[in-house]
CSV table of C-alpha atoms and ligand atoms in Angstrom, one decimal:
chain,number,residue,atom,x,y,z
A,30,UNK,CA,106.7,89.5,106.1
A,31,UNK,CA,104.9,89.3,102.6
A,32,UNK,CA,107.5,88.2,100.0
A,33,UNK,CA,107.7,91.0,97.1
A,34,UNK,CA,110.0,91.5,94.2
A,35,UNK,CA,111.0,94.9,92.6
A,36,UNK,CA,109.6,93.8,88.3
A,37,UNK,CA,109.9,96.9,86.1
A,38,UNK,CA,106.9,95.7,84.6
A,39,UNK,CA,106.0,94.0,80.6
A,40,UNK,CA,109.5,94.3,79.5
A,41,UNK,CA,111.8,93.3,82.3
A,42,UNK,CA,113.8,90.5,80.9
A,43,UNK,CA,112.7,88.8,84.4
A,44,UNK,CA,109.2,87.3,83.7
A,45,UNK,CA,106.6,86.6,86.4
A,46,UNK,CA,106.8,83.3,85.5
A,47,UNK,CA,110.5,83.0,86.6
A,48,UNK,CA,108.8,84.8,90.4
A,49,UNK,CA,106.1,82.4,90.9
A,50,UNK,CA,108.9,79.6,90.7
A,51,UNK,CA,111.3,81.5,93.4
A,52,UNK,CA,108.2,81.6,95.8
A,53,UNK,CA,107.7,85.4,95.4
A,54,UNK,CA,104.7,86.3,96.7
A,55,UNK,CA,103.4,90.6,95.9
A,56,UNK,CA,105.0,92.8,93.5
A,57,UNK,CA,106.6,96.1,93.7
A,58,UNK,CA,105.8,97.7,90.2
A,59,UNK,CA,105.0,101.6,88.6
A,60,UNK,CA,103.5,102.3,85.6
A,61,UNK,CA,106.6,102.9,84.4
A,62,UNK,CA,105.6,104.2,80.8
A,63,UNK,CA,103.6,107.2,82.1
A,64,UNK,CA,105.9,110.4,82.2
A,65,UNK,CA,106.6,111.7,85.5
A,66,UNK,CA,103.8,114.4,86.9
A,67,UNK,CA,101.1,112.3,84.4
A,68,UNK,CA,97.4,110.8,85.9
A,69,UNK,CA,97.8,107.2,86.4
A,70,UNK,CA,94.0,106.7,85.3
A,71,UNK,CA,92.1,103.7,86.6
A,72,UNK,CA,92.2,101.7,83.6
A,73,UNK,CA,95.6,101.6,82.9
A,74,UNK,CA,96.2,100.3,86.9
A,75,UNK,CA,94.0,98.0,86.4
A,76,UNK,CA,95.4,96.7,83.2
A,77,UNK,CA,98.8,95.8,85.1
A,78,UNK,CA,97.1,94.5,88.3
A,79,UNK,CA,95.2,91.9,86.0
A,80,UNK,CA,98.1,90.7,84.4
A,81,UNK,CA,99.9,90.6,87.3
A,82,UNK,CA,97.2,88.7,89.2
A,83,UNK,CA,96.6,86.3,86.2
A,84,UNK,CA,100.1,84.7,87.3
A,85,UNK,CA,98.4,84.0,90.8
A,86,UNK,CA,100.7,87.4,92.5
A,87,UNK,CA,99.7,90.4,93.7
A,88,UNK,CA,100.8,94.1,93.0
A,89,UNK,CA,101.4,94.5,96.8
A,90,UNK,CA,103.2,97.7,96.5
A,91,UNK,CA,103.8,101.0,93.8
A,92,UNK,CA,107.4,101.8,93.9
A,93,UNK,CA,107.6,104.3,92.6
A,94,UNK,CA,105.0,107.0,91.9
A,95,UNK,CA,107.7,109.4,91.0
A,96,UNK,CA,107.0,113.6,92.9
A,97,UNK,CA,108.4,116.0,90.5
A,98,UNK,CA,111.0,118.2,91.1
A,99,UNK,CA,108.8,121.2,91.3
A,100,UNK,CA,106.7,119.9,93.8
A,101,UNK,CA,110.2,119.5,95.7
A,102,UNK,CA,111.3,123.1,94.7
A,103,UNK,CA,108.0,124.3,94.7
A,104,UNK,CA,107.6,125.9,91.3
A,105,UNK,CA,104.7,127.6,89.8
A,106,UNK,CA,103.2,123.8,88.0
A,107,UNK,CA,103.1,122.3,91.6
A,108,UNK,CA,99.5,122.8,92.6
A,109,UNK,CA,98.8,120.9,89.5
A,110,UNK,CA,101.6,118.3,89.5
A,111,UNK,CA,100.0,117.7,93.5
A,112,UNK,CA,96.5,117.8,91.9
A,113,UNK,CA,97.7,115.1,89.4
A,114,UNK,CA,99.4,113.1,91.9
A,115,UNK,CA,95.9,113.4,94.1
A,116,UNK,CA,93.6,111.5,91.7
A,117,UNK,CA,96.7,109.2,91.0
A,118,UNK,CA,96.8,108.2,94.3
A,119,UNK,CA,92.8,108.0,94.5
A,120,UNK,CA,92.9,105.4,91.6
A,121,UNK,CA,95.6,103.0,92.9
A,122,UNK,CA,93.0,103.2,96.2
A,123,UNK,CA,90.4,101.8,94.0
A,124,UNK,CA,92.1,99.4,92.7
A,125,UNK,CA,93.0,97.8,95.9
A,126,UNK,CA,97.2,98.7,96.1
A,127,UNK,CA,97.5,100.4,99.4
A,128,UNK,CA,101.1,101.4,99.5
A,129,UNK,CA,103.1,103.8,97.8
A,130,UNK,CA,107.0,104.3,98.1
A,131,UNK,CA,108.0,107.5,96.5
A,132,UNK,CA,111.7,109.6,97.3
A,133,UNK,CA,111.8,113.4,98.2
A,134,UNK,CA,115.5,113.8,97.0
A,135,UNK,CA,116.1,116.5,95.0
A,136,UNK,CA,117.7,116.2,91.1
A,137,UNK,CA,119.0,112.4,91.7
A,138,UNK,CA,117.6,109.6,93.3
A,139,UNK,CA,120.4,107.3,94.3
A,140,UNK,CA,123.7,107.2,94.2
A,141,UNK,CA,127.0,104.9,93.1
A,142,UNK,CA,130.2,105.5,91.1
A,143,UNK,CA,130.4,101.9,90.3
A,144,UNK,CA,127.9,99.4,88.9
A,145,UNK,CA,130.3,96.1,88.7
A,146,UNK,CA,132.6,96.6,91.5
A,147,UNK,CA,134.3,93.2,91.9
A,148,UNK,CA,134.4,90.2,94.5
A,149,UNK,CA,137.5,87.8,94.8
A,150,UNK,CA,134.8,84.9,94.4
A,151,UNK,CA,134.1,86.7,90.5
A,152,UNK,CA,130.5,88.1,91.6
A,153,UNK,CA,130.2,92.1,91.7
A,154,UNK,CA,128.4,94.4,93.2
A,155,UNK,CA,127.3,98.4,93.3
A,156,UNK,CA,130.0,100.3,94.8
A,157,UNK,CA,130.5,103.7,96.1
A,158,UNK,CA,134.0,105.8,95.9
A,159,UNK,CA,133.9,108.9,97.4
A,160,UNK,CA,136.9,110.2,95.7
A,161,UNK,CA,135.5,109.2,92.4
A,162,UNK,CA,132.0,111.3,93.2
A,163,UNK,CA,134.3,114.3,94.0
A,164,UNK,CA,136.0,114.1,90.8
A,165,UNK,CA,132.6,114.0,89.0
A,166,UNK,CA,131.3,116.8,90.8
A,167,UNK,CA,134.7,119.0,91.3
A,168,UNK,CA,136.7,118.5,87.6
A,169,UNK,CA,133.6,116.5,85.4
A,170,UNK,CA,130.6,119.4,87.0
A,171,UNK,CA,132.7,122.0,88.2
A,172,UNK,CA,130.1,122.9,90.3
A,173,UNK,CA,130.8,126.1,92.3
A,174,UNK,CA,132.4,126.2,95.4
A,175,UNK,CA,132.3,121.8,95.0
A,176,UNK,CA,136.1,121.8,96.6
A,177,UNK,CA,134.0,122.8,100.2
A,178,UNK,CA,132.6,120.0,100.7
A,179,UNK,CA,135.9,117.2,100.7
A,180,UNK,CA,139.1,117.4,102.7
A,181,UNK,CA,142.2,118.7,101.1
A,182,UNK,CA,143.5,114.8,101.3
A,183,UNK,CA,140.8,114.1,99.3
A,184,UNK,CA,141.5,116.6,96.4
A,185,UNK,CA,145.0,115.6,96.2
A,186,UNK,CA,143.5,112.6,95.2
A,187,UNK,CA,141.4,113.8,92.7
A,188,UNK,CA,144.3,116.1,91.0
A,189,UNK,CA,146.5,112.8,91.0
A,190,UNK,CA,143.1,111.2,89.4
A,191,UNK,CA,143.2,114.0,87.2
A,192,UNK,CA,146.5,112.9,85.2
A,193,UNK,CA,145.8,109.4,85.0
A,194,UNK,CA,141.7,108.6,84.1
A,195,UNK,CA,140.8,108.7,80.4
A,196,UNK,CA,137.4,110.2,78.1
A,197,UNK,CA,136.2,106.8,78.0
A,198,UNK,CA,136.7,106.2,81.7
A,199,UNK,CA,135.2,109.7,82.7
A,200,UNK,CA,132.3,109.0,80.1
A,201,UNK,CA,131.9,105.6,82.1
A,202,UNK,CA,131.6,108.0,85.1
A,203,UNK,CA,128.9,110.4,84.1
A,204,UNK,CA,126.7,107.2,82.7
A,205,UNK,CA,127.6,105.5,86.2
A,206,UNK,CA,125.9,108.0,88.2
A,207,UNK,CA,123.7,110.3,86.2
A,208,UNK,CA,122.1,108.2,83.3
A,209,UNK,CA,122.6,104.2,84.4
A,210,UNK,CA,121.1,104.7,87.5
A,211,UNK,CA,118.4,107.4,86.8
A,212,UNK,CA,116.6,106.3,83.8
A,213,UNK,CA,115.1,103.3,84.8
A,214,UNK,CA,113.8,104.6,87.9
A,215,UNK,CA,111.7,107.2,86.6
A,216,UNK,CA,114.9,109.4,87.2
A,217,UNK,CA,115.7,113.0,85.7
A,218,UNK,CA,117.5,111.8,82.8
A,219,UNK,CA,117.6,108.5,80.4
A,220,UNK,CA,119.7,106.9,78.3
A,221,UNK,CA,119.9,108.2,75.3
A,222,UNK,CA,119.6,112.3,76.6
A,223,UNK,CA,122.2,114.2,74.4
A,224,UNK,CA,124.6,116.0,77.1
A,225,UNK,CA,123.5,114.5,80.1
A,226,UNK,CA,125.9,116.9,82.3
A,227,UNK,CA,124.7,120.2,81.2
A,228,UNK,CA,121.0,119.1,82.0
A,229,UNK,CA,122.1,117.6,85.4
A,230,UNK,CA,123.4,121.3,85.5
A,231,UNK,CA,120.1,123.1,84.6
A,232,UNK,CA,118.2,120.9,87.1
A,233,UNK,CA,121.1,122.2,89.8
A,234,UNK,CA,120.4,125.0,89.5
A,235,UNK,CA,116.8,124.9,90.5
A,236,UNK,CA,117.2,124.3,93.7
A,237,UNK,CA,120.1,127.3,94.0
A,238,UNK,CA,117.7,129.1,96.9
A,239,UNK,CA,116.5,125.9,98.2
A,240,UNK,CA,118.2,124.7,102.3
A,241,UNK,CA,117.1,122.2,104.0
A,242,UNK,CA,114.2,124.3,105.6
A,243,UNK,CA,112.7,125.3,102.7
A,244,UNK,CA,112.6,121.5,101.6
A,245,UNK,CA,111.0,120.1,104.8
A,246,UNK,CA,108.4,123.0,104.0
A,247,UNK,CA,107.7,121.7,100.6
A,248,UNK,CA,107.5,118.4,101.8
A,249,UNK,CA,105.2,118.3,104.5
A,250,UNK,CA,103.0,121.3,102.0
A,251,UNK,CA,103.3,118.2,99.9
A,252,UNK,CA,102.3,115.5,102.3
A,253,UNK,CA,99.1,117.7,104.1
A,254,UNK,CA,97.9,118.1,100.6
A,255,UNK,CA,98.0,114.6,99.8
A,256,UNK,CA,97.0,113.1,102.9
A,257,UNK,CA,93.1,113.6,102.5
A,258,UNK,CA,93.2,111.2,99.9
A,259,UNK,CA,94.9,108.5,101.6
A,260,UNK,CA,92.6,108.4,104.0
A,261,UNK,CA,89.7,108.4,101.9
A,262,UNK,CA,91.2,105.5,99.5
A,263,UNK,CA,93.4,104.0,103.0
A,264,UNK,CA,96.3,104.6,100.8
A,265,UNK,CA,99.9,104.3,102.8
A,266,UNK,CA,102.6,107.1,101.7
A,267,UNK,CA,106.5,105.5,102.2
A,268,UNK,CA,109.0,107.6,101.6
A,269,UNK,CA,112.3,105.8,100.7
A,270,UNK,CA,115.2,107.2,103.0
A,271,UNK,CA,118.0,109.4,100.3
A,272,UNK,CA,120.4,107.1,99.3
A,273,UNK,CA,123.3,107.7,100.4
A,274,UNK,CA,122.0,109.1,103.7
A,275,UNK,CA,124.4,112.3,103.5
A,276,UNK,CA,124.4,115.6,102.0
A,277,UNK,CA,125.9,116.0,98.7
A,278,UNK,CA,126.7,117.9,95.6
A,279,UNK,CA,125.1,121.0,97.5
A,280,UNK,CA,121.5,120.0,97.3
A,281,UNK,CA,119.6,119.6,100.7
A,282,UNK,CA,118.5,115.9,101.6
A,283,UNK,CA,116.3,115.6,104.4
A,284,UNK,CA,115.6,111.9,105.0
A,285,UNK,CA,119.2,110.6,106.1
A,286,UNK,CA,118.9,109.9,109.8
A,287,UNK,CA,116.9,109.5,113.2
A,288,UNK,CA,115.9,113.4,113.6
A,289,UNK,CA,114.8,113.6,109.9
A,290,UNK,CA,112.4,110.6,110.4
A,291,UNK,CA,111.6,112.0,113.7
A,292,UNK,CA,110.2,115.4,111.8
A,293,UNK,CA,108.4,114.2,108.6
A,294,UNK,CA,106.3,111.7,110.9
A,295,UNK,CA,105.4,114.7,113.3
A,296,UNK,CA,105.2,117.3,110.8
A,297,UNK,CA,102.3,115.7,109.4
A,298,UNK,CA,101.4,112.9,112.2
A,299,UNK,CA,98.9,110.9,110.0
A,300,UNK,CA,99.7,106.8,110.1
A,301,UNK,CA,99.0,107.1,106.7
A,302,UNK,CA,102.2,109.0,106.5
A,303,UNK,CA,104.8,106.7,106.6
A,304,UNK,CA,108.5,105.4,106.0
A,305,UNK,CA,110.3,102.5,103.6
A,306,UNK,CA,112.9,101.1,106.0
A,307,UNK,CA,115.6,100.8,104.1
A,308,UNK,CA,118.1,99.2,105.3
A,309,UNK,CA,120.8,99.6,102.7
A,310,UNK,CA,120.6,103.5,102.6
A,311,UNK,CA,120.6,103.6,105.9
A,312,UNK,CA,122.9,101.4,106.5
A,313,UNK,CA,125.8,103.3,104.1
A,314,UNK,CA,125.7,106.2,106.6
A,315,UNK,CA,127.8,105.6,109.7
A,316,UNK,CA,125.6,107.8,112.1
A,317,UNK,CA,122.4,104.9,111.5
A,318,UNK,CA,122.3,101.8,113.4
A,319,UNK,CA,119.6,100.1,111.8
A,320,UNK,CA,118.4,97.9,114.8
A,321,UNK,CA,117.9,101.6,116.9
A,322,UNK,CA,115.8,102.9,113.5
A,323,UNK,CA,113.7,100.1,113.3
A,324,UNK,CA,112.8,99.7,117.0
A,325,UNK,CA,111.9,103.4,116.9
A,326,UNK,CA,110.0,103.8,113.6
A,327,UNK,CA,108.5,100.2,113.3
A,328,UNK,CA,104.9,101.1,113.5
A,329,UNK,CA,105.0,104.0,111.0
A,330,UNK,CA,107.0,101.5,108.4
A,331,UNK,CA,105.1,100.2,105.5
A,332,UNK,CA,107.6,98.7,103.4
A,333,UNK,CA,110.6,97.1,103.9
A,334,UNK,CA,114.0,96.7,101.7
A,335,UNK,CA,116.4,94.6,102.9
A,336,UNK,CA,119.6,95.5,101.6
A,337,UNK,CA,123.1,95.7,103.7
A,338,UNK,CA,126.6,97.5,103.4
A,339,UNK,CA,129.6,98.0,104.5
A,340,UNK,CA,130.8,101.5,105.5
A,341,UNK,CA,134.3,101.9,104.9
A,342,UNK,CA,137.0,104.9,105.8
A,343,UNK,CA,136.6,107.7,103.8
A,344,UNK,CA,133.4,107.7,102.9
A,345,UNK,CA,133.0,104.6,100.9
A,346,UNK,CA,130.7,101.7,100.9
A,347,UNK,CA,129.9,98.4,99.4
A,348,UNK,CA,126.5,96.4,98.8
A,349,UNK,CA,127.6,94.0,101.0
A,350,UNK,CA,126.4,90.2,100.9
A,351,UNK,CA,122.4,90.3,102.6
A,352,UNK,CA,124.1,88.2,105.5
A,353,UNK,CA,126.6,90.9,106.4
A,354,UNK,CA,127.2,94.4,106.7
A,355,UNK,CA,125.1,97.1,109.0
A,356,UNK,CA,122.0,96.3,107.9
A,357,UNK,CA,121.5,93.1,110.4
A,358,UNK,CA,118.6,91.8,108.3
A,359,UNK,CA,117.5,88.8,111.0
A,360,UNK,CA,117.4,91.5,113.8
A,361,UNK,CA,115.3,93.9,111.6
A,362,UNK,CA,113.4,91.0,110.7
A,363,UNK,CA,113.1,90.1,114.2
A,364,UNK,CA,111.8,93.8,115.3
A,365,UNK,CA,109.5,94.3,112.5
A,366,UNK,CA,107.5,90.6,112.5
A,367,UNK,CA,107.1,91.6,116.4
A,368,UNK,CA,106.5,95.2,116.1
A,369,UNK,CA,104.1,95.1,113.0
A,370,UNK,CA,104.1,92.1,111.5
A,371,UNK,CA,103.0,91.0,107.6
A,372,UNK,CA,104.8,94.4,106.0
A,373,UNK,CA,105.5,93.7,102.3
A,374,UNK,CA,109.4,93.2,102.1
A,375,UNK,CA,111.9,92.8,98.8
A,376,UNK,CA,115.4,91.9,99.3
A,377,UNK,CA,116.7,95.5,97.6
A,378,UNK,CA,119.5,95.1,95.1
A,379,UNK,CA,121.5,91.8,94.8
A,380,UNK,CA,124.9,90.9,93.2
A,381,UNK,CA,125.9,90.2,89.6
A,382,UNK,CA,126.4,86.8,89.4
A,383,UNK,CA,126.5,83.2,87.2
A,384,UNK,CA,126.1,85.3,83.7
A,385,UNK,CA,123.6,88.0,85.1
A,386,UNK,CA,126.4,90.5,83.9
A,387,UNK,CA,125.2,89.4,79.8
A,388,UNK,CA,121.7,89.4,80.2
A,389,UNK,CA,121.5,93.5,80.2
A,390,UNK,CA,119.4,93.7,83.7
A,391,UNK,CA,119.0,97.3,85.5
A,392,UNK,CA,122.0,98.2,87.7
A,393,UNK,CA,121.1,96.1,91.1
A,394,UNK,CA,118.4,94.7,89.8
A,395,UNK,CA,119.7,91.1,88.9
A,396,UNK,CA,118.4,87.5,88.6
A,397,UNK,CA,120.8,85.2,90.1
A,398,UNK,CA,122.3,87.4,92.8
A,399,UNK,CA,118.6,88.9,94.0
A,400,UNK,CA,117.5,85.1,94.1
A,401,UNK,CA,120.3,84.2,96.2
A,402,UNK,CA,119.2,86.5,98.2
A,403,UNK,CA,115.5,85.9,98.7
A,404,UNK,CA,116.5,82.7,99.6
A,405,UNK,CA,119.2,84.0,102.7
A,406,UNK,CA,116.1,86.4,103.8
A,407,UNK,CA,113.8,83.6,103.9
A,408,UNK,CA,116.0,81.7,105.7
A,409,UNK,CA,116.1,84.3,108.1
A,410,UNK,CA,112.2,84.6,108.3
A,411,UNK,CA,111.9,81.1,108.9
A,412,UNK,CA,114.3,81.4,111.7
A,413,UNK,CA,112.1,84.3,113.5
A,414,UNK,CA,109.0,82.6,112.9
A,415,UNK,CA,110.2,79.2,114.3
A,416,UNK,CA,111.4,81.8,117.9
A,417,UNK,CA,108.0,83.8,117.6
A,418,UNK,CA,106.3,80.1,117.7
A,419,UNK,CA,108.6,79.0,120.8
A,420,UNK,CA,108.0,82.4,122.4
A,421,UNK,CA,111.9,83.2,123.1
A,422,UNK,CA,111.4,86.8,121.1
B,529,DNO,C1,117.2,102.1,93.8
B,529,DNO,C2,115.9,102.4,94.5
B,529,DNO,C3,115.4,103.8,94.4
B,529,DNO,C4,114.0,103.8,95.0
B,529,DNO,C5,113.4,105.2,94.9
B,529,DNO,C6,112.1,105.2,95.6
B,529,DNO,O1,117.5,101.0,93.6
B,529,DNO,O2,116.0,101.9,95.8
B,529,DNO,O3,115.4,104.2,93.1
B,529,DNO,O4,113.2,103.0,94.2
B,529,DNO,O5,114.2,106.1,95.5
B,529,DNO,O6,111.4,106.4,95.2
């Protein structure tokens, strides 16, 4: 597997310099300035690529080029946001980068109520409390009919919540999963938006007619609209599995298991057509077993994160340490250098770790912990390269 590293481009405090020393090899960028639904012209692609290539890498893979929410609800702008993302798509060909993650989840992209939940060895990691989400979206949202959707254990726990959290700590909550983890991703909303609940609100609400059907249908109108142009410019489309792989706050996710693979790959069966693998979003939903998904959706895999986690009772679940968890890195490893071997890979996430917590980095997105790491997944590549060699896989 090619060796690539999520950079969020010029101004991420970790410099291509410090890659080239860890032995990274491609780079997972976006033109991360250009507003969402904008042309990424030619010039300005090729202005990255050449800085990136001037420190001997590669930009192996886009991650993200960001499909806007009408495109997902289909309003009136999205035969132009499609047209826009058409010659986009047609300029990355021409500049030689090939694959192209992108997310089809409505309003939010990922997920977590905690950004430093803590290790007894001091490290942290990104954390996920299901009781704390239903707070947010029952008491801090208030979103109709919210109390549906969790067992009548679990509101008991967020009345007794109720009494005890303060402003601060709810205020920690809302920038925790709307605003931390949005912004820097090309998300909905960004640091710095005055009332970030009542736009989360607004943007709701535009998918109020919107079930699961009508999604699938705007996203394979979507993907047959694209798909001309990635096989023109041999461009590979990835989408990135929702994260976490369940339904929530009342908005339709459609790329959470085995049978929602199964029908965006046939719905529009072009190779160029395609899936990120995942294996931390997967890996958080109990019904996944990774190993089964990669076997199965190998060959239509064009990028690869390896991330794990730990499920836990309830509904909760940890970024676990790359070694453990349900992600079972070596096997995927094992089934993807066999199956289709060379796919760009980044070790997804990482924990906070020996002063990463100072230095301001995006939530996940750290030095040490995401070195630590790249250096477990290696070990692991070197381990199914040396039984490839023998011939025992
Ligand atoms: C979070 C990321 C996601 C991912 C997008 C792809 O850390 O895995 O934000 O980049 O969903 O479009």
């Amino acid at each position: 597997m090619e060796k690539t590293w999520r950079w969020f481009g010029k101004k991420d405090k970790i410099s291509l310099a410090m890659l080239r020393q860890i032995g990274v090899e491609g780079i997972v960028t976006a033109l991360h300035d250009i507003p969402n639904g904008e042309v990424w012209t030619l010039e300005a692609i090729e202005d990255l690529k050449h800085y990136i290539d001037s420190f001997g890498l590669r930009w192996s893979v886009v991650e993200s080029l960001p499909v806007c929410e009408a495109i997902k609800y289909a309003g009136p702008e999205r035969k132009q946001l499609i047209e826009n993302y058409k010659v986009s798509l047609a300029n990355l060909g021409k500049a030689g980068i090939k694959t192209v993650c992108y997310n089809f989840m409505p309003v939010i992209d990922w997920i977590r109520t905690d950004l430093q939940h803590l290790w007894a060895d001091g490290s942290s990691s990104l954390y996920f409390d299901k009781m704390r989400f239903a707070y947010f979206d029952c008491r801090i949202l208030q979103r109709e009919e919210a109390e549906k959707d969790y067992t009548s254990e679990e509101l008991e726990q967020v009345s007794a919540l109720d009494k005890t959290i303060t402003e601060a700590e709810k205020e920690v909550l809302i920038d925790t999963i709307i605003v931390k983890t949005q912004g820097f991703v090309n998300g909905n909303i960004k640091e710095g938006d005055k009332n970030p609940v009542n736009i989360f609100k607004s943007l709701l609400a535009l998918y109020k007619d919107i079930d699961r059907d009508a999604l699938r249908e705007n996203m394979r109108y979507f993907l047959t609209a694209i798909m001309p142009v990635c096989e023109e410019y041999d461009v590979n489309m990835c989408v990135h599995p929702d994260d976490p792989p369940f339904q929530m706050l009342g908005l339709p996710r459609i790329v959470t298991c085995e049978e929602d693979i199964d029908w965006f790959l046939k719905a529009v069966d072009n190779p160029h057509n395609g899936l990120t693998f995942c294996a931390g979003s997967l890996s958080a939903g109990e019904h996944n077993d990774t190993r089964k998904l990669a076997e199965k959706f190998a060959k239509r895999t064009h990028f690869v994160h390896l991330r794990s986690t730990q499920a836990m009772p309830g509904g909760n679940f940890i970024e676990s340490s790359h070694l453990e968890g349900r992600g079972h890195l070596t096997d995927l490893i094992r089934i993807f250098e066999k199956e289709n071997p060379g796919l760009p890979m980044r070790v997804d996430h990482g924990r906070m770790m020996l002063g990463d917590e100072d230095k301001g980095y995006n939530p996940g997105y750290s030095f040490h912990g995401r070195m630590l790491a790249l250096a477990q997944v290696e070990g692991m590549m070197a381990v199914v390269k040396d039984e490839l060699e023998k011939g025992l896989i």
